[in-house]
MMTF fields as JSON, N, C-alpha, C and O atoms, coordinates in Angstrom:
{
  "mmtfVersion": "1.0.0",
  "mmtfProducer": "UNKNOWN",
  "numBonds": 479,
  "numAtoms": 480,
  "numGroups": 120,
  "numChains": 1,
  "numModels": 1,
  "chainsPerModel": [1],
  "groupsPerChain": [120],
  "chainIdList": ["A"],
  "bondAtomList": [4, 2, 8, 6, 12, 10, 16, 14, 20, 18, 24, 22, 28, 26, 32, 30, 36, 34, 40, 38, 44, 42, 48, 46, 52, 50, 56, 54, 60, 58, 64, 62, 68, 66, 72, 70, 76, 74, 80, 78, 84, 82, 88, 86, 92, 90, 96, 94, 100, 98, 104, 102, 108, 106, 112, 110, 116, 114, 120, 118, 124, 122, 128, 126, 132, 130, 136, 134, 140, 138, 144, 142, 148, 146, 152, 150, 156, 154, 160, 158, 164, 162, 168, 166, 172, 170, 176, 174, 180, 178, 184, 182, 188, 186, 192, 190, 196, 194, 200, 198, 204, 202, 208, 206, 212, 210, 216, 214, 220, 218, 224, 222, 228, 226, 232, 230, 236, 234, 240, 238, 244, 242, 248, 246, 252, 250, 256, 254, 260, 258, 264, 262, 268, 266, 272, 270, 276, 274, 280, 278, 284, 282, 288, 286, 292, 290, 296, 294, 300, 298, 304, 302, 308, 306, 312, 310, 316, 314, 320, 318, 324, 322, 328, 326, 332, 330, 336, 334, 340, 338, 344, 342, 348, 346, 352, 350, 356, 354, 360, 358, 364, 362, 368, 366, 372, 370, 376, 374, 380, 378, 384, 382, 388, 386, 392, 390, 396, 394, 400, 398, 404, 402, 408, 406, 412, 410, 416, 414, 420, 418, 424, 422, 428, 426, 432, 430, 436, 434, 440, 438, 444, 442, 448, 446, 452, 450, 456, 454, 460, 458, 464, 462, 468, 466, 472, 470, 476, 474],
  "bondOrderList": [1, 1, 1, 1, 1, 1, 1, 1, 1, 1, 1, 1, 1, 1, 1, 1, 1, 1, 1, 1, 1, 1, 1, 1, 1, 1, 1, 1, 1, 1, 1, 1, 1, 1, 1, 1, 1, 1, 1, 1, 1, 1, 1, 1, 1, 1, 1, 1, 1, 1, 1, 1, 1, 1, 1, 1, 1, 1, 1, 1, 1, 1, 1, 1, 1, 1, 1, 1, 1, 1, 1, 1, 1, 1, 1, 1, 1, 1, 1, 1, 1, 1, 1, 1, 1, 1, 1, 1, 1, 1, 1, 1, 1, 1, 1, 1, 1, 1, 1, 1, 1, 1, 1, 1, 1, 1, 1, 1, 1, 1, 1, 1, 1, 1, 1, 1, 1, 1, 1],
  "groupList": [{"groupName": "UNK", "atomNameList": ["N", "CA", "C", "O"], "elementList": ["N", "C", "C", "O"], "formalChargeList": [0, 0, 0, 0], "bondAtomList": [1, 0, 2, 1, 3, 2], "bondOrderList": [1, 1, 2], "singleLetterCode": "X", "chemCompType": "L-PEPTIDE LINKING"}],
  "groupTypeList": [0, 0, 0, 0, 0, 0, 0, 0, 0, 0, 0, 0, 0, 0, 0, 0, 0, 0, 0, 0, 0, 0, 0, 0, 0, 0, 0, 0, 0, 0, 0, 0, 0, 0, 0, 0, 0, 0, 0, 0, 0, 0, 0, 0, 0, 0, 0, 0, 0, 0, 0, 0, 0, 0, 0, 0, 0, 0, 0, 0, 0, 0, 0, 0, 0, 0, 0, 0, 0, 0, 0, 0, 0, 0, 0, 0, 0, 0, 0, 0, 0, 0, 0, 0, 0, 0, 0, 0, 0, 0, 0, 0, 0, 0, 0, 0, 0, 0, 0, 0, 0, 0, 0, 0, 0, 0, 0, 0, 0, 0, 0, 0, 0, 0, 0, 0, 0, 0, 0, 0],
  "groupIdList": [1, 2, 3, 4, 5, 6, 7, 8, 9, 10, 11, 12, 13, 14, 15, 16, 17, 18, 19, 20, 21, 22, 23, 24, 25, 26, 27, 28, 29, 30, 31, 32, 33, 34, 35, 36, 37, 38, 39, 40, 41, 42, 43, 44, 45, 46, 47, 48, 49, 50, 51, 52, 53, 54, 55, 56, 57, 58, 59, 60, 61, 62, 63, 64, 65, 66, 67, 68, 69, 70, 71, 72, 73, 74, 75, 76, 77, 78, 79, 80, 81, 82, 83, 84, 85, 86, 87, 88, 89, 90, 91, 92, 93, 94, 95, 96, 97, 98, 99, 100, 101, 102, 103, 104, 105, 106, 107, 108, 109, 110, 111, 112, 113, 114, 115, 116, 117, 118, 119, 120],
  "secStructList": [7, 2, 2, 2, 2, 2, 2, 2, 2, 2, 2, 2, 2, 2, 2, 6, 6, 6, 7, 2, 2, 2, 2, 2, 2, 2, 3, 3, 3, 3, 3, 3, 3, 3, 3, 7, 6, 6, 1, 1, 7, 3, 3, 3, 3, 2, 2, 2, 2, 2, 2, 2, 2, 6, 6, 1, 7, 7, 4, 4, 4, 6, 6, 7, 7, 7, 7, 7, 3, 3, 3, 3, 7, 7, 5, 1, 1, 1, 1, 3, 3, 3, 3, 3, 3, 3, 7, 3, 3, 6, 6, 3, 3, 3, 3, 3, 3, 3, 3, 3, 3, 3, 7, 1, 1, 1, 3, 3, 3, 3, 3, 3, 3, 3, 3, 3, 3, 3, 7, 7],
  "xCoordList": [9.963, 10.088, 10.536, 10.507, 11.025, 11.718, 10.537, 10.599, 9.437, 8.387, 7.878, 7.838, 7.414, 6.525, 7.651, 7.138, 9.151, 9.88, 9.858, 10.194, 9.375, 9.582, 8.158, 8.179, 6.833, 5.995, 5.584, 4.635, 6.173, 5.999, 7.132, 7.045, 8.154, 8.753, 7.803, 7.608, 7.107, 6.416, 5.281, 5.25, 4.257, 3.58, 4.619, 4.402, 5.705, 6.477, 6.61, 6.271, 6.984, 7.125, 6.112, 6.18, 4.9, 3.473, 3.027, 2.671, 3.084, 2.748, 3.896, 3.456, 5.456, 5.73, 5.852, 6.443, 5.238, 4.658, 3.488, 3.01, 2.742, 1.138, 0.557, -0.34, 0.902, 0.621, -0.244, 0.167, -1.163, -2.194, -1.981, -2.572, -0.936, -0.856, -0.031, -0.112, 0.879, 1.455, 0.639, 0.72, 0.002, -0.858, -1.755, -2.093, -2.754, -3.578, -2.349, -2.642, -1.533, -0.586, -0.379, -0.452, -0.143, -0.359, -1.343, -1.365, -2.264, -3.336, -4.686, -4.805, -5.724, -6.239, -7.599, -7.817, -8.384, -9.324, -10.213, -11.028, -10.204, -11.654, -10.64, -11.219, -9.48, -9.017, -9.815, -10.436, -9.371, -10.2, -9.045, -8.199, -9.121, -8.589, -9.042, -9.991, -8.285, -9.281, -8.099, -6.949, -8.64, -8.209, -8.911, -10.073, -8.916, -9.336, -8.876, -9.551, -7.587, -6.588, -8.022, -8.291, -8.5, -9.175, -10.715, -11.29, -11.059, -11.687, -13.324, -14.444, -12.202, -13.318, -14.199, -14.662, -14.353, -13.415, -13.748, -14.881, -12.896, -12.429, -12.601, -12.027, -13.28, -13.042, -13.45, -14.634, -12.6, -12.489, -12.751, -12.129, -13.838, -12.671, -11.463, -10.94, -11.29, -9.776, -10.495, -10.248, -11.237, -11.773, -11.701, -11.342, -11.947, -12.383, -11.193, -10.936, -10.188, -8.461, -7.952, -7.416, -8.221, -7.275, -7.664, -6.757, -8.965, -9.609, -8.711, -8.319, -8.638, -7.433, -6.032, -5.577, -5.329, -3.984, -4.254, -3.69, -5.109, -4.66, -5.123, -5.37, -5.319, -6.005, -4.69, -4.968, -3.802, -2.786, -1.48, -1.259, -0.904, 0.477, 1.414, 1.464, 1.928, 3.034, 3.771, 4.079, 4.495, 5.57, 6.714, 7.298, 7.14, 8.289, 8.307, 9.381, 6.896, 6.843, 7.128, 7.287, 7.002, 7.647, 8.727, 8.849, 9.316, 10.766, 11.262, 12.344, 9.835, 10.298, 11.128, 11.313, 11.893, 13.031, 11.904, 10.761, 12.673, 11.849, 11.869, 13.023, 11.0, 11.057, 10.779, 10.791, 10.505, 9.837, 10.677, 11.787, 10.022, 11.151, 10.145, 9.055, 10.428, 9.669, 9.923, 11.072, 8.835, 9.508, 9.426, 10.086, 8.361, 8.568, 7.323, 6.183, 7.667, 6.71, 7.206, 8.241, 5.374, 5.122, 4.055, 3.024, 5.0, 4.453, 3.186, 3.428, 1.683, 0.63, 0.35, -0.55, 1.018, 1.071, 1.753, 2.437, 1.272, 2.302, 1.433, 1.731, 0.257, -0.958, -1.399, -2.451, -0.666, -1.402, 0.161, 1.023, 0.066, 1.303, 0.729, -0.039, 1.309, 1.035, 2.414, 3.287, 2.72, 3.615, 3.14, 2.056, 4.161, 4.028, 5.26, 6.369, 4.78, 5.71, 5.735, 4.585, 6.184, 6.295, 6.487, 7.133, 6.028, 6.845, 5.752, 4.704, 6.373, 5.847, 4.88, 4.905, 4.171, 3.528, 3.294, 2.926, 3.79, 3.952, 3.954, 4.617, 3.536, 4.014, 3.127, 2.539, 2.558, 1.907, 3.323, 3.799, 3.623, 4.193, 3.223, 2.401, 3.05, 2.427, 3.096, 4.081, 2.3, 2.235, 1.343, 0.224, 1.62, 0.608, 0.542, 1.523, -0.854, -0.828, -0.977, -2.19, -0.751, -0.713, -0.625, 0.208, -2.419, -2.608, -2.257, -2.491, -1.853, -1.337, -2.085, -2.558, -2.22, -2.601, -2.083, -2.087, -1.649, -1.055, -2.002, -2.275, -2.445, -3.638, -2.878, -2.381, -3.271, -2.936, -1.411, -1.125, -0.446, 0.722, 1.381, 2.469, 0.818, 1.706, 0.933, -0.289, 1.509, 1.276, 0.321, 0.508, -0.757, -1.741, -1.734, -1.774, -1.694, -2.367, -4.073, -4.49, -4.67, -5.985, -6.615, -7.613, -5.518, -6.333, -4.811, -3.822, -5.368, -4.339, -5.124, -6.013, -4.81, -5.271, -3.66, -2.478, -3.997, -3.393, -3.302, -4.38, -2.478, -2.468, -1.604, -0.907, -1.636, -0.7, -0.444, -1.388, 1.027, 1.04, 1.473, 2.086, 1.348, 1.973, 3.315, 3.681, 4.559, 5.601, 5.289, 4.126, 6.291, 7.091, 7.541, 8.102],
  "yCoordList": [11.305, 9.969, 10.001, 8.91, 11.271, 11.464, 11.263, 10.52, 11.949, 12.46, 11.069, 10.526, 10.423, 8.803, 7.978, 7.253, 7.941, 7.389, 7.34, 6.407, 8.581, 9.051, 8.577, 8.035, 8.802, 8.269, 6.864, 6.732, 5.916, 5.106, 4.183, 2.982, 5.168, 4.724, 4.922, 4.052, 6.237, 6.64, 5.041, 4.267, 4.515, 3.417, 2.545, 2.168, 2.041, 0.266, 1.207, 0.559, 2.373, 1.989, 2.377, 2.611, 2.625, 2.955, 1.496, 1.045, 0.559, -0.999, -1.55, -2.048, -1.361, -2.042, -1.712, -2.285, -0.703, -0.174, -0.036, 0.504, -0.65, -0.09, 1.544, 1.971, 1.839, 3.363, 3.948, 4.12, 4.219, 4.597, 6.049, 6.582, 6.928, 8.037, 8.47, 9.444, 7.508, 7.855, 6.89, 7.343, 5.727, 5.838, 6.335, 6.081, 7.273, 8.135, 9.439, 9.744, 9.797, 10.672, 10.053, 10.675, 8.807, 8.921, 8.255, 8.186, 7.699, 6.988, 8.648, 9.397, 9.059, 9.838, 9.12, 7.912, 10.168, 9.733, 9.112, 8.594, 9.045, 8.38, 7.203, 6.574, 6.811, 5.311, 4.212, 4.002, 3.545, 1.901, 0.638, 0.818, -0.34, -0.974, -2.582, -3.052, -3.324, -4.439, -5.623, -5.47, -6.61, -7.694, -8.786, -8.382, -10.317, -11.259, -12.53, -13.549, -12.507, -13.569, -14.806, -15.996, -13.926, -15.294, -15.983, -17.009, -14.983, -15.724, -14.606, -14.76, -13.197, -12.386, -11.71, -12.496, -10.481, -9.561, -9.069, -9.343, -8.385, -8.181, -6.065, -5.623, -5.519, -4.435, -3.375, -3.367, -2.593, -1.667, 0.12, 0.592, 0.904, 2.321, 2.27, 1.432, 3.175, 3.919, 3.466, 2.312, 4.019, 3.831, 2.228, 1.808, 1.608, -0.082, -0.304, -0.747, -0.175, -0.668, -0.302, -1.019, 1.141, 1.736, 1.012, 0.825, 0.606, -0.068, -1.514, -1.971, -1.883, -3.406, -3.486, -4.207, -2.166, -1.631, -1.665, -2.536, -0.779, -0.348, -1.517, -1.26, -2.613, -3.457, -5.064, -6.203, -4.755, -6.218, -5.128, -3.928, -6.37, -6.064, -5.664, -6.278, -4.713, -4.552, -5.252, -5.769, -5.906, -6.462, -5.847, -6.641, -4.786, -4.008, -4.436, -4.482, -5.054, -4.997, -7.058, -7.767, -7.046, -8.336, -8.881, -10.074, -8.16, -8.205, -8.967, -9.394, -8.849, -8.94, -8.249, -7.108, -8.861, -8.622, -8.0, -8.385, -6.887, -5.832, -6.214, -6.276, -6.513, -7.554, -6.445, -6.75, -5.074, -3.943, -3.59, -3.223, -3.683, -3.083, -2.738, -3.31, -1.918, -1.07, -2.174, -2.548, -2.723, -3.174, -2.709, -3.126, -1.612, -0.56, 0.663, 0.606, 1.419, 2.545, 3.051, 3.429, 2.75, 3.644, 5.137, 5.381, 6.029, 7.067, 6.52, 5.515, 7.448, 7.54, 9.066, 9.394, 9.775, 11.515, 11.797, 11.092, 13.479, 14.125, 14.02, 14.359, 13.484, 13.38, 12.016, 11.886, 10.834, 9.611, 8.301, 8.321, 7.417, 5.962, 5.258, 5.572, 4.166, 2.827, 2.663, 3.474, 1.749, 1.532, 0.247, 0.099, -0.836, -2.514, -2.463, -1.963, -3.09, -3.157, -4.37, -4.588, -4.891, -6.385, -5.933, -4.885, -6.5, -6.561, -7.68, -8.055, -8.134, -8.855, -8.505, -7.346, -9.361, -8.948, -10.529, -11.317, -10.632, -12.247, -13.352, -13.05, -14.16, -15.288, -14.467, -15.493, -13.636, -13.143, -12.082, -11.069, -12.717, -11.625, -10.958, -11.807, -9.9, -9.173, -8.252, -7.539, -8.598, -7.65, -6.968, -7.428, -5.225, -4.401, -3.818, -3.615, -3.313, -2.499, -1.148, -1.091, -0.401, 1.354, 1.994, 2.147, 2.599, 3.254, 4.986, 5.136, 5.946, 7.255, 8.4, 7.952, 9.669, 10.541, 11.793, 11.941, 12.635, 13.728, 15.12, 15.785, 15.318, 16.178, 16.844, 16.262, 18.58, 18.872, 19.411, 20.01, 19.139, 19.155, 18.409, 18.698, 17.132, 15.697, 14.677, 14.826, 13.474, 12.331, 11.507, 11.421, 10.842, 10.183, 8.802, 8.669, 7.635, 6.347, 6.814, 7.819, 6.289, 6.178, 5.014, 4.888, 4.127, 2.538, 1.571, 1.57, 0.692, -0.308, -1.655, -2.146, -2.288, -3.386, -4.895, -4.806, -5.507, -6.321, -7.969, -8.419, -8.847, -10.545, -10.644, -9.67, -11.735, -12.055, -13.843, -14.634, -14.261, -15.464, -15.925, -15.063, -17.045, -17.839, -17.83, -18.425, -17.24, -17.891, -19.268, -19.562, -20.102, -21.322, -21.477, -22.541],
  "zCoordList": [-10.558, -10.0, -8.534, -7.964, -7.685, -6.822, -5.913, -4.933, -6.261, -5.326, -5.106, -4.002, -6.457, -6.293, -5.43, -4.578, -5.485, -4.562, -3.067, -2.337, -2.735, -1.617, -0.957, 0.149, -1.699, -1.414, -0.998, -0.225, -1.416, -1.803, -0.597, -0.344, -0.004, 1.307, 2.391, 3.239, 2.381, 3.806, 3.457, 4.413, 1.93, 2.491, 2.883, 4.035, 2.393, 3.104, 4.681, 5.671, 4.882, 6.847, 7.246, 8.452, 6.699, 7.386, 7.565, 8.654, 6.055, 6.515, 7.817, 8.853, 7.558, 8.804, 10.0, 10.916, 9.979, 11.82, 12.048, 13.046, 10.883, 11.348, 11.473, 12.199, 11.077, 11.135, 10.213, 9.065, 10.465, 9.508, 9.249, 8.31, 10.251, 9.801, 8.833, 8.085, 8.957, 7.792, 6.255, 5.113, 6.546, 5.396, 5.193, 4.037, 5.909, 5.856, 4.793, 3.637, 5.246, 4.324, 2.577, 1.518, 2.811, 1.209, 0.519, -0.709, 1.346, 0.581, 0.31, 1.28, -1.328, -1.169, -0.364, -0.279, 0.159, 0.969, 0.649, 1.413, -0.844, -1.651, -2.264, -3.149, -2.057, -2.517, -1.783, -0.741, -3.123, -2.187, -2.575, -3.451, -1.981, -1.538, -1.736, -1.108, -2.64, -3.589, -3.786, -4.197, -3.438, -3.399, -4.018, -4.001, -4.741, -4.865, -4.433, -4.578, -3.83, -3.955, -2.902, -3.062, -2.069, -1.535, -2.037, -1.673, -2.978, -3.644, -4.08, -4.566, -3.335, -3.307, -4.687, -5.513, -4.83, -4.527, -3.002, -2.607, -2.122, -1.113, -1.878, -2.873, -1.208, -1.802, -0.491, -0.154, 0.157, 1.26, 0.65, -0.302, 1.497, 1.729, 2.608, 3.342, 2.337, 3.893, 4.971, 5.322, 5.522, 6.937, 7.185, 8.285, 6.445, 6.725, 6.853, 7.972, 6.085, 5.739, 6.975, 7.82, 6.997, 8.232, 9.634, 10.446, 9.933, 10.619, 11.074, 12.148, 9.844, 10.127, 10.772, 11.66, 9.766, 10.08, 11.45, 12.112, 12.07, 13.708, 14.371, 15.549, 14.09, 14.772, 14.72, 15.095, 14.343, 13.984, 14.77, 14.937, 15.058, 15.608, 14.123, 13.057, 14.444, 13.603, 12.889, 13.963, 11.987, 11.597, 12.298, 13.036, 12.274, 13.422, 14.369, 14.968, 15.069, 16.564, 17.244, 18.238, 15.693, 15.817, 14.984, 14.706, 14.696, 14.845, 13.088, 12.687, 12.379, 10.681, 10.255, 10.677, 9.206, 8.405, 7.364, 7.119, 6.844, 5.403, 4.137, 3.711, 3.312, 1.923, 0.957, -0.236, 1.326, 0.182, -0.439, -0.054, -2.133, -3.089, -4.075, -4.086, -4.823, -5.839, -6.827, -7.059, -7.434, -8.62, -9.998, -10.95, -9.995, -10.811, -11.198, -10.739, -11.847, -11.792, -13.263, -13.812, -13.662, -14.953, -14.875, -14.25, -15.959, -15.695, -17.001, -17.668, -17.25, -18.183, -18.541, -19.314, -18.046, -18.041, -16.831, -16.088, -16.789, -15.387, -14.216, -13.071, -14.642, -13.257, -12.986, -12.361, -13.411, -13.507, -13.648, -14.526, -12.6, -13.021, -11.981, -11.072, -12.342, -11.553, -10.742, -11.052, -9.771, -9.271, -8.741, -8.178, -8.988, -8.536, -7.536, -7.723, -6.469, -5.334, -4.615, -4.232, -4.403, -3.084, -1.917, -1.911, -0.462, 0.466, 1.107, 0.582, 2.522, 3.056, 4.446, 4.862, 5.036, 6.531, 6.458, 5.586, 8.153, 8.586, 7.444, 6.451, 7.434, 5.9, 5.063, 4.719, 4.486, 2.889, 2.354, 2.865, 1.334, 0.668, -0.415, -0.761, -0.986, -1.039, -2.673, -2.863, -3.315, -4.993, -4.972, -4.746, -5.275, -5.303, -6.243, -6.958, -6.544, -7.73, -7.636, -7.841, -7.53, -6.985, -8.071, -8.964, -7.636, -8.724, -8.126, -6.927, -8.705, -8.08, -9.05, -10.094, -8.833, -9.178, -8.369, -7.147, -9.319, -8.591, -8.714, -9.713, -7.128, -7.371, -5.454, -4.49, -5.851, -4.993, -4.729, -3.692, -5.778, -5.456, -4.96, -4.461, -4.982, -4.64, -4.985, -4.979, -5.343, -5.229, -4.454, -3.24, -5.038, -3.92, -4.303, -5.526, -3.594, -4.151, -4.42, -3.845, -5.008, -5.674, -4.901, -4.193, -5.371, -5.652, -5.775, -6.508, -4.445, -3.992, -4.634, -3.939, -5.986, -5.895, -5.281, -5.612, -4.803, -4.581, -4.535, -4.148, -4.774, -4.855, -3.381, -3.098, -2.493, -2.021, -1.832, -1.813, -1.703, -1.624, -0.371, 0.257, 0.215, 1.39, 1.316, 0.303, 2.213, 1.743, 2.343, 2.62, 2.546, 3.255, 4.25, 4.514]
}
C-alpha cells in the first residue's frame, strides 16, 4: 500500500503543477483517460491528456488551496486495485477512478476514469 501511496502523491502534485512529467511517471503509456460527466464519453490516450495538462495554467500557479485525498484503495491481487481519489482544479472537483497494475516493478495507473462537479 506504501508504493500505491506514494504513487498516487507524485499524480495530486503532477495535477497541481501541471507537470506531465511527473504524470508521464505514473500514468502506463497505453492508459486512457475517460470521462462522461459532459455528456460524452470523452475518451483520451496519454498524448491527447498530456496535450491539455501542458496547455492550462497550473492550479499552483494560481495560488489554489489542495483538496486531494485518497479516498480509498482496493487491492484485486498483487498485480491489480483501484484507487478513488478527489481533488480539485479551478471550480471542478474531481472523483477518480484509478485503475493500477503493477508491471515492471512498480505501480502504473492503466485507466483514469473520472466524474467531476461544479463547486459554488
Amino acid at each position: 500500500m506504501a508504493a500505491i501511496a506514494e504513487l498516487l502523491t507524485v499524480y495530486f502534485d503532477g495535477l497541481h503543477h501541471s507537470d506531465t512529467s511527473r504524470l508521464r511517471d505514473v500514468f502506463h503509456p497505453d492508459a486512457r483517460y475517460v470521462c462522461a460527466t459532459e455528456g460524452g464519453p470523452l475518451h483520451l490516450d496519454m498524448e491527447a491528456y498530456f496535450a491539455i495538462v501542458d496547455q492550462r495554467p497550473s492550479p499552483a500557479s494560481r495560488g489554489e488551496a489542495r483538496s486531494d485525498r485518497i479516498l480509498g484503495v482496493e487491492l484485486a491481487g498483487p498485480v491489480t486495485a483501484l484507487a478513488r481519489v478527489q481533488c480539485s482544479i479551478g471550480p471542478k472537483l474531481f472523483t477518480d477512478f484509478l485503475s493500477l497494475i503493477h508491471v515492471d516493478g512498480r505501480w502504473r495507473i492503466i485507466c483514469k476514469v473520472f466524474h467531476f462537479d461544479l463547486r459554488a
